[in-house]
Tab-separated table of C-alpha atoms in Angstrom:
chain	number	residue	atom	x	y	z
A	1072	MET	CA	76.466	99.228	101.079
A	1073	GLN	CA	74.259	98.988	104.179
A	1074	TRP	CA	75.286	100.040	107.673
A	1075	GLN	CA	75.377	96.409	108.829
A	1076	ASP	CA	78.041	95.734	106.177
A	1077	VAL	CA	80.420	97.692	108.404
A	1078	TRP	CA	80.557	95.064	111.171
A	1079	PRO	CA	82.442	92.236	109.394
A	1080	PRO	CA	85.247	94.574	108.290
A	1081	LEU	CA	85.443	96.087	111.790
A	1082	LEU	CA	85.570	92.633	113.391
A	1083	GLY	CA	88.095	91.348	110.816
A	1084	GLY	CA	90.246	94.467	111.301
A	1085	THR	CA	90.114	93.956	115.078
A	1086	LEU	CA	91.355	90.361	114.689
A	1087	ILE	CA	94.141	91.483	112.349
A	1088	GLY	CA	95.144	94.195	114.847
A	1089	LEU	CA	95.089	91.767	117.784
A	1090	SER	CA	97.204	89.272	115.847
A	1091	ALA	CA	99.813	91.832	114.735
A	1092	ALA	CA	99.912	93.555	118.154
A	1093	GLY	CA	100.022	90.195	119.964
A	1094	LEU	CA	102.984	89.014	117.885
A	1095	LEU	CA	104.754	92.339	118.500
A	1096	VAL	CA	104.193	92.452	122.272
A	1097	LEU	CA	104.787	88.744	122.976
A	1098	THR	CA	107.691	88.030	120.610
A	1099	GLY	CA	108.979	91.401	119.404
A	1100	LYS	CA	108.354	90.372	115.777
A	1101	THR	CA	106.623	92.197	112.938
A	1102	ALA	CA	103.560	90.640	111.304
A	1103	GLY	CA	104.437	91.624	107.720
A	1104	ILE	CA	103.343	88.794	105.502
A	1105	SER	CA	105.573	89.562	102.524
A	1106	GLY	CA	108.565	89.683	104.881
A	1107	ILE	CA	107.512	86.382	106.454
A	1108	VAL	CA	107.243	84.624	103.072
A	1109	ASP	CA	110.532	86.248	102.036
A	1110	GLY	CA	112.276	84.877	105.145
A	1111	ILE	CA	110.916	81.391	104.535
A	1112	LEU	CA	112.083	81.447	100.917
A	1113	ARG	CA	115.584	82.558	101.951
A	1114	GLY	CA	115.743	80.161	104.895
A	1115	GLU	CA	116.508	83.157	107.099
A	1116	ARG	CA	118.711	82.075	110.009
A	1117	GLY	CA	117.106	82.504	113.429
A	1118	GLU	CA	113.759	83.669	111.996
A	1119	LEU	CA	112.673	80.599	110.045
A	1120	GLY	CA	110.818	78.877	112.907
A	1121	TRP	CA	108.342	81.581	113.842
A	1122	LYS	CA	107.899	82.656	110.204
A	1123	LEU	CA	107.001	79.108	109.137
A	1124	ALA	CA	104.622	78.843	112.131
A	1125	PHE	CA	102.889	82.122	111.247
A	1126	ALA	CA	102.511	81.121	107.563
A	1127	LEU	CA	101.210	77.715	108.609
A	1128	GLY	CA	98.756	79.507	110.932
A	1129	LEU	CA	97.471	81.525	107.960
A	1130	VAL	CA	96.753	78.324	106.024
A	1131	VAL	CA	95.167	76.669	109.105
A	1132	GLY	CA	93.007	79.781	109.542
A	1133	GLY	CA	92.122	79.429	105.866
A	1134	VAL	CA	91.037	75.824	106.437
A	1135	VAL	CA	88.847	76.991	109.360
A	1136	LEU	CA	87.296	79.589	107.029
A	1137	ALA	CA	86.766	76.969	104.320
A	1138	ILE	CA	84.777	74.873	106.822
A	1139	ALA	CA	82.985	77.497	108.937
A	1140	MET	CA	82.614	80.341	106.434
A	1141	PRO	CA	83.091	78.894	102.933
A	1142	SER	CA	81.984	82.078	101.177
A	1143	ALA	CA	85.064	83.850	102.598
A	1144	LEU	CA	87.433	82.099	100.204
A	1145	PRO	CA	87.439	82.758	96.462
A	1146	VAL	CA	86.060	80.166	94.055
A	1147	ALA	CA	86.676	81.949	90.765
A	1148	ALA	CA	89.720	83.773	89.471
A	1149	PRO	CA	89.193	87.521	89.050
A	1150	ARG	CA	91.035	87.474	85.706
A	1151	ALA	CA	92.512	85.091	83.145
A	1152	LEU	CA	95.596	83.090	84.122
A	1153	PRO	CA	98.250	85.267	82.409
A	1154	TRP	CA	96.952	88.303	84.330
A	1155	VAL	CA	97.001	86.343	87.574
A	1156	ILE	CA	100.623	85.310	86.992
A	1157	ALA	CA	101.654	88.870	86.081
A	1158	ALA	CA	99.919	90.153	89.232
A	1159	GLY	CA	101.644	87.559	91.421
A	1160	LEU	CA	105.083	88.473	90.017
A	1161	LEU	CA	104.441	92.175	90.608
A	1162	VAL	CA	103.122	91.640	94.140
A	1163	GLY	CA	106.063	89.420	95.092
A	1164	PHE	CA	108.758	91.609	93.535
A	1165	GLY	CA	107.175	94.937	94.474
A	1166	THR	CA	106.491	94.162	98.121
A	1167	ARG	CA	110.063	93.023	98.664
A	1168	LEU	CA	111.628	95.921	96.774
A	1169	GLY	CA	109.466	98.325	98.767
A	1170	GLY	CA	110.041	96.413	102.016
A	1171	GLY	CA	106.419	95.733	102.899
A	1172	CYS	CA	102.850	95.037	101.891
A	1173	THR	CA	99.393	95.776	103.208
A	1174	SER	CA	100.208	94.270	106.612
A	1175	GLY	CA	103.807	95.455	107.017
A	1176	HIS	CA	103.431	99.017	105.713
A	1177	GLY	CA	99.664	99.369	106.123
A	1178	VAL	CA	99.069	98.005	109.620
A	1179	CYS	CA	102.427	97.674	111.390
A	1180	GLY	CA	104.077	100.639	109.653
A	1181	ILE	CA	101.242	103.110	110.083
A	1182	GLY	CA	100.600	101.666	113.572
A	1183	ARG	CA	104.142	102.748	114.472
A	1184	THR	CA	103.479	106.152	112.897
A	1185	SER	CA	106.304	105.326	110.510
A	1186	GLY	CA	106.743	107.787	107.673
A	1187	ARG	CA	107.976	104.924	105.504
A	1188	GLY	CA	104.881	102.819	106.199
A	1189	PHE	CA	102.554	105.728	105.599
A	1190	VAL	CA	104.159	106.739	102.291
A	1191	GLY	CA	104.373	103.129	101.108
A	1192	THR	CA	100.693	102.576	101.867
A	1193	CYS	CA	99.599	105.799	100.131
A	1194	VAL	CA	101.631	104.888	97.032
A	1195	PHE	CA	100.367	101.330	96.635
A	1196	MET	CA	96.745	102.291	97.403
A	1197	ALA	CA	96.796	105.138	94.870
A	1198	VAL	CA	98.529	103.020	92.211
A	1199	ALA	CA	96.156	100.085	92.773
A	1200	ALA	CA	93.128	102.384	92.408
A	1201	LEU	CA	94.633	103.823	89.235
A	1202	THR	CA	95.286	100.301	87.897
A	1203	VAL	CA	91.639	99.334	88.472
A	1204	LEU	CA	90.535	102.507	86.733
A	1205	VAL	CA	92.792	101.910	83.706
A	1206	LEU	CA	91.844	98.216	83.394
A	1207	LYS	CA	88.173	99.098	83.513
A	1208	GLY	CA	88.734	101.659	80.786
A	1209	VAL	CA	90.651	99.159	78.644
A	1210	GLU	CA	88.086	96.411	79.131
A	1211	ALA	CA	85.086	98.671	78.533
B	763	MET	CA	106.482	79.176	123.008
B	764	LYS	CA	107.429	81.719	120.363
B	765	ILE	CA	106.495	79.192	117.690
B	766	ALA	CA	103.097	78.488	119.298
B	767	ILE	CA	102.336	82.223	119.558
B	768	ALA	CA	103.268	82.766	115.917
B	769	LEU	CA	101.009	79.883	114.883
B	770	ILE	CA	98.046	81.250	116.853
B	771	CYS	CA	98.659	84.814	115.576
B	772	GLY	CA	98.715	83.423	112.036
B	773	ILE	CA	95.385	81.674	112.543
B	774	VAL	CA	93.768	84.809	114.060
B	775	PHE	CA	95.215	86.942	111.242
B	776	ALA	CA	93.714	84.633	108.596
B	777	LEU	CA	90.308	84.665	110.325
B	778	GLY	CA	90.483	88.481	110.322
B	779	LEU	CA	91.264	88.539	106.607
B	780	GLY	CA	88.409	86.135	105.856
B	781	ILE	CA	85.781	87.819	108.019
B	782	SER	CA	86.659	91.263	106.711
B	783	GLY	CA	86.467	90.259	103.050
B	784	MET	CA	90.165	90.791	102.253
B	785	THR	CA	90.451	87.211	100.941
B	786	LEU	CA	87.958	87.870	98.137
B	787	PRO	CA	89.452	89.547	95.032
B	788	THR	CA	86.022	90.812	93.972
B	789	VAL	CA	85.614	92.691	97.282
B	790	VAL	CA	89.170	94.075	97.167
B	791	LEU	CA	88.826	95.220	93.532
B	792	GLY	CA	85.469	96.789	94.440
B	793	PHE	CA	87.174	98.703	97.226
B	794	LEU	CA	89.928	99.883	94.895
B	795	ASP	CA	87.375	101.109	92.353
B	796	PHE	CA	87.244	104.599	93.923
B	797	PHE	CA	86.096	106.280	90.734
B	798	GLY	CA	83.497	103.704	89.753
B	799	ASP	CA	81.187	101.442	91.671
B	800	TRP	CA	83.067	101.932	94.950
B	801	ASN	CA	82.545	99.418	97.770
B	802	PRO	CA	83.882	101.218	100.868
B	803	ALA	CA	83.505	98.248	103.274
B	804	LEU	CA	87.243	97.512	103.481
B	805	MET	CA	87.887	101.039	104.681
B	806	PHE	CA	86.735	99.791	108.060
B	807	VAL	CA	89.383	97.052	108.249
B	808	MET	CA	92.387	99.288	108.621
B	809	GLY	CA	90.924	101.515	111.355
B	810	PRO	CA	90.690	99.020	114.234
B	811	ALA	CA	93.786	97.133	113.043
B	812	VAL	CA	95.971	100.251	113.104
B	813	LEU	CA	94.416	101.551	116.309
B	814	ILE	CA	95.118	98.341	118.253
B	815	TYR	CA	98.657	98.171	116.864
B	816	LEU	CA	99.248	101.827	117.729
B	817	VAL	CA	98.297	101.284	121.391
B	818	ALA	CA	100.529	98.159	121.638
B	819	TRP	CA	103.414	100.042	120.021
B	820	ARG	CA	103.085	103.089	122.284
B	821	LEU	CA	102.997	100.965	125.429
B	822	ARG	CA	105.649	98.389	124.642
B	823	ARG	CA	108.148	99.700	122.104
B	824	GLY	CA	111.799	99.305	123.130
B	825	ARG	CA	110.773	96.920	125.923
B	826	LYS	CA	111.582	93.258	126.357
B	827	SER	CA	109.004	90.761	125.059
B	828	PRO	CA	108.246	87.768	127.309
B	829	PHE	CA	108.906	85.111	124.660
B	830	GLY	CA	111.319	86.711	122.235
B	831	ALA	CA	113.562	89.621	121.582
B	832	THR	CA	113.331	93.234	122.626
B	833	LEU	CA	110.761	95.167	120.614
B	834	PRO	CA	112.122	97.708	118.137
B	835	ALA	CA	112.400	101.096	119.802
B	836	LYS	CA	112.008	103.293	116.746
B	837	ALA	CA	109.930	103.217	113.592
B	838	ILE	CA	111.671	103.453	110.221
B	839	HIS	CA	111.060	106.704	108.424
B	840	LYS	CA	113.511	106.428	105.548
B	841	GLN	CA	111.920	106.939	102.147
B	842	ASP	CA	114.017	105.975	99.166
B	843	ALA	CA	113.566	105.185	95.497
B	844	ARG	CA	113.091	101.501	96.263
B	845	LEU	CA	110.146	102.234	98.543
B	846	TYR	CA	108.413	104.251	95.810
B	847	ALA	CA	109.272	101.818	93.009
B	848	GLY	CA	108.357	98.739	95.079
B	849	ALA	CA	105.076	100.173	96.323
B	850	THR	CA	104.191	101.212	92.765
B	851	LEU	CA	104.822	97.711	91.327
B	852	PHE	CA	102.948	96.120	94.222
B	853	GLY	CA	100.047	98.540	93.651
B	854	ILE	CA	99.819	97.513	89.975
B	855	GLY	CA	99.762	93.828	90.913
B	856	TRP	CA	97.218	94.382	93.689
B	857	GLY	CA	95.020	96.347	91.296
B	858	ILE	CA	95.129	93.578	88.659
B	859	ALA	CA	94.182	90.576	90.827
B	860	GLY	CA	92.962	92.046	94.152
B	861	VAL	CA	95.299	89.789	96.139
B	862	CYS	CA	98.032	90.871	98.554
B	863	PRO	CA	100.466	88.500	100.314
B	864	GLY	CA	98.346	87.684	103.407
B	865	PRO	CA	95.274	86.557	101.437
B	866	ALA	CA	97.564	84.797	98.934
B	867	VAL	CA	98.818	82.482	101.693
B	868	THR	CA	95.393	82.131	103.404
B	869	ASN	CA	93.673	81.251	100.110
B	870	LEU	CA	95.981	78.228	99.703
B	871	ALA	CA	93.497	76.497	102.017
B	872	ARG	CA	91.265	76.224	98.962
B	873	PRO	CA	93.702	75.181	96.248
B	874	SER	CA	92.705	76.161	92.719
B	875	GLU	CA	94.494	77.100	89.531
B	876	PHE	CA	94.025	80.735	90.581
B	877	THR	CA	95.338	80.527	94.149
B	878	LEU	CA	98.249	78.187	93.263
B	879	ALA	CA	99.318	80.172	90.187
B	880	PHE	CA	99.227	83.444	92.084
B	881	MET	CA	101.292	82.015	94.952
B	882	ALA	CA	103.849	80.437	92.614
B	883	ALA	CA	104.239	83.701	90.700
B	884	MET	CA	104.504	85.658	93.975
B	885	LEU	CA	107.339	83.359	95.154
B	886	VAL	CA	109.158	83.858	91.836
B	887	GLY	CA	108.686	87.631	92.213
B	888	ILE	CA	110.136	87.546	95.735
B	889	ALA	CA	113.087	85.472	94.536
B	890	LEU	CA	113.711	87.956	91.699
B	891	SER	CA	113.885	90.730	94.286
B	892	PHE	CA	116.885	88.991	95.870
B	893	LEU	CA	118.822	89.747	92.690
B	894	VAL	CA	118.423	93.494	92.996
B	895	LYS	CA	118.630	93.808	96.773
B	896	SER	CA	121.827	93.870	98.753
B	897	ARG	CA	122.189	92.504	102.258
B	898	LYS	CA	122.373	96.003	103.631
B	899	SER	CA	119.008	97.024	102.223
B	900	ALA	CA	117.389	93.891	103.646
B	901	ALA	CA	117.827	95.483	107.072
B	902	MET	CA	115.552	98.287	105.912
B	903	ASN	CA	112.513	96.073	105.651
B	904	THR	CA	109.697	97.171	107.863
B	905	ALA	CA	107.965	93.900	107.214
């Protein structure tokens, strides 16, 4: 990694922070993506409108990326399909059981100096790193 | 107005994910490979994001928002078995595919077997969580 590799993550993190903070300050809502998808799936009364709009915004932003910065979106799957499906099930179930994901616990939770957000983030980061380590060992 | 703000925030959020590299599983898995060929770039995503959010939270918590409800006044600190179990299962899934929910939605802009299958499985996983969660615990969600 070169020093100039630091700028895209810093810029991206700034945009993520501005988005989450803007939503909080202007609407009082929390930019937790797993909670947003959860609310859409349940048809959550009173919350459905802004949650659908935020999710749609994510896809629109993805389309902008696909046009302006095509290398930002993945072309190949990181693993075979059964692994991808298992991972999706675990991410969906786990984030809702634990009440948050990288955005909800990681950005909004830690940003509120929430003990819950901090602990949740430490646990999923550590477990994810361990999972990568184990899979590399198995595949080696 | 609230809807328009949410839409714009969603777009900005997705651009942030894409520019930072969070949308690419290879980059995420490289970041999570602490004990191997570690790519630390994503470490620099969380810093500014948390810092900006922290300032907004400190200045505005408990106050009225111009286009919506009053902001929450207090952060949630409760740590229970569900938090640990949920974060553990999420961590395993994140470590397998390198995709968390934000990138999963953003990546739908380039539909492929991978992005569609992950999203479909994630929705099934979320739906399965409804079976084990009561209404009361839904109020505990931080996100």
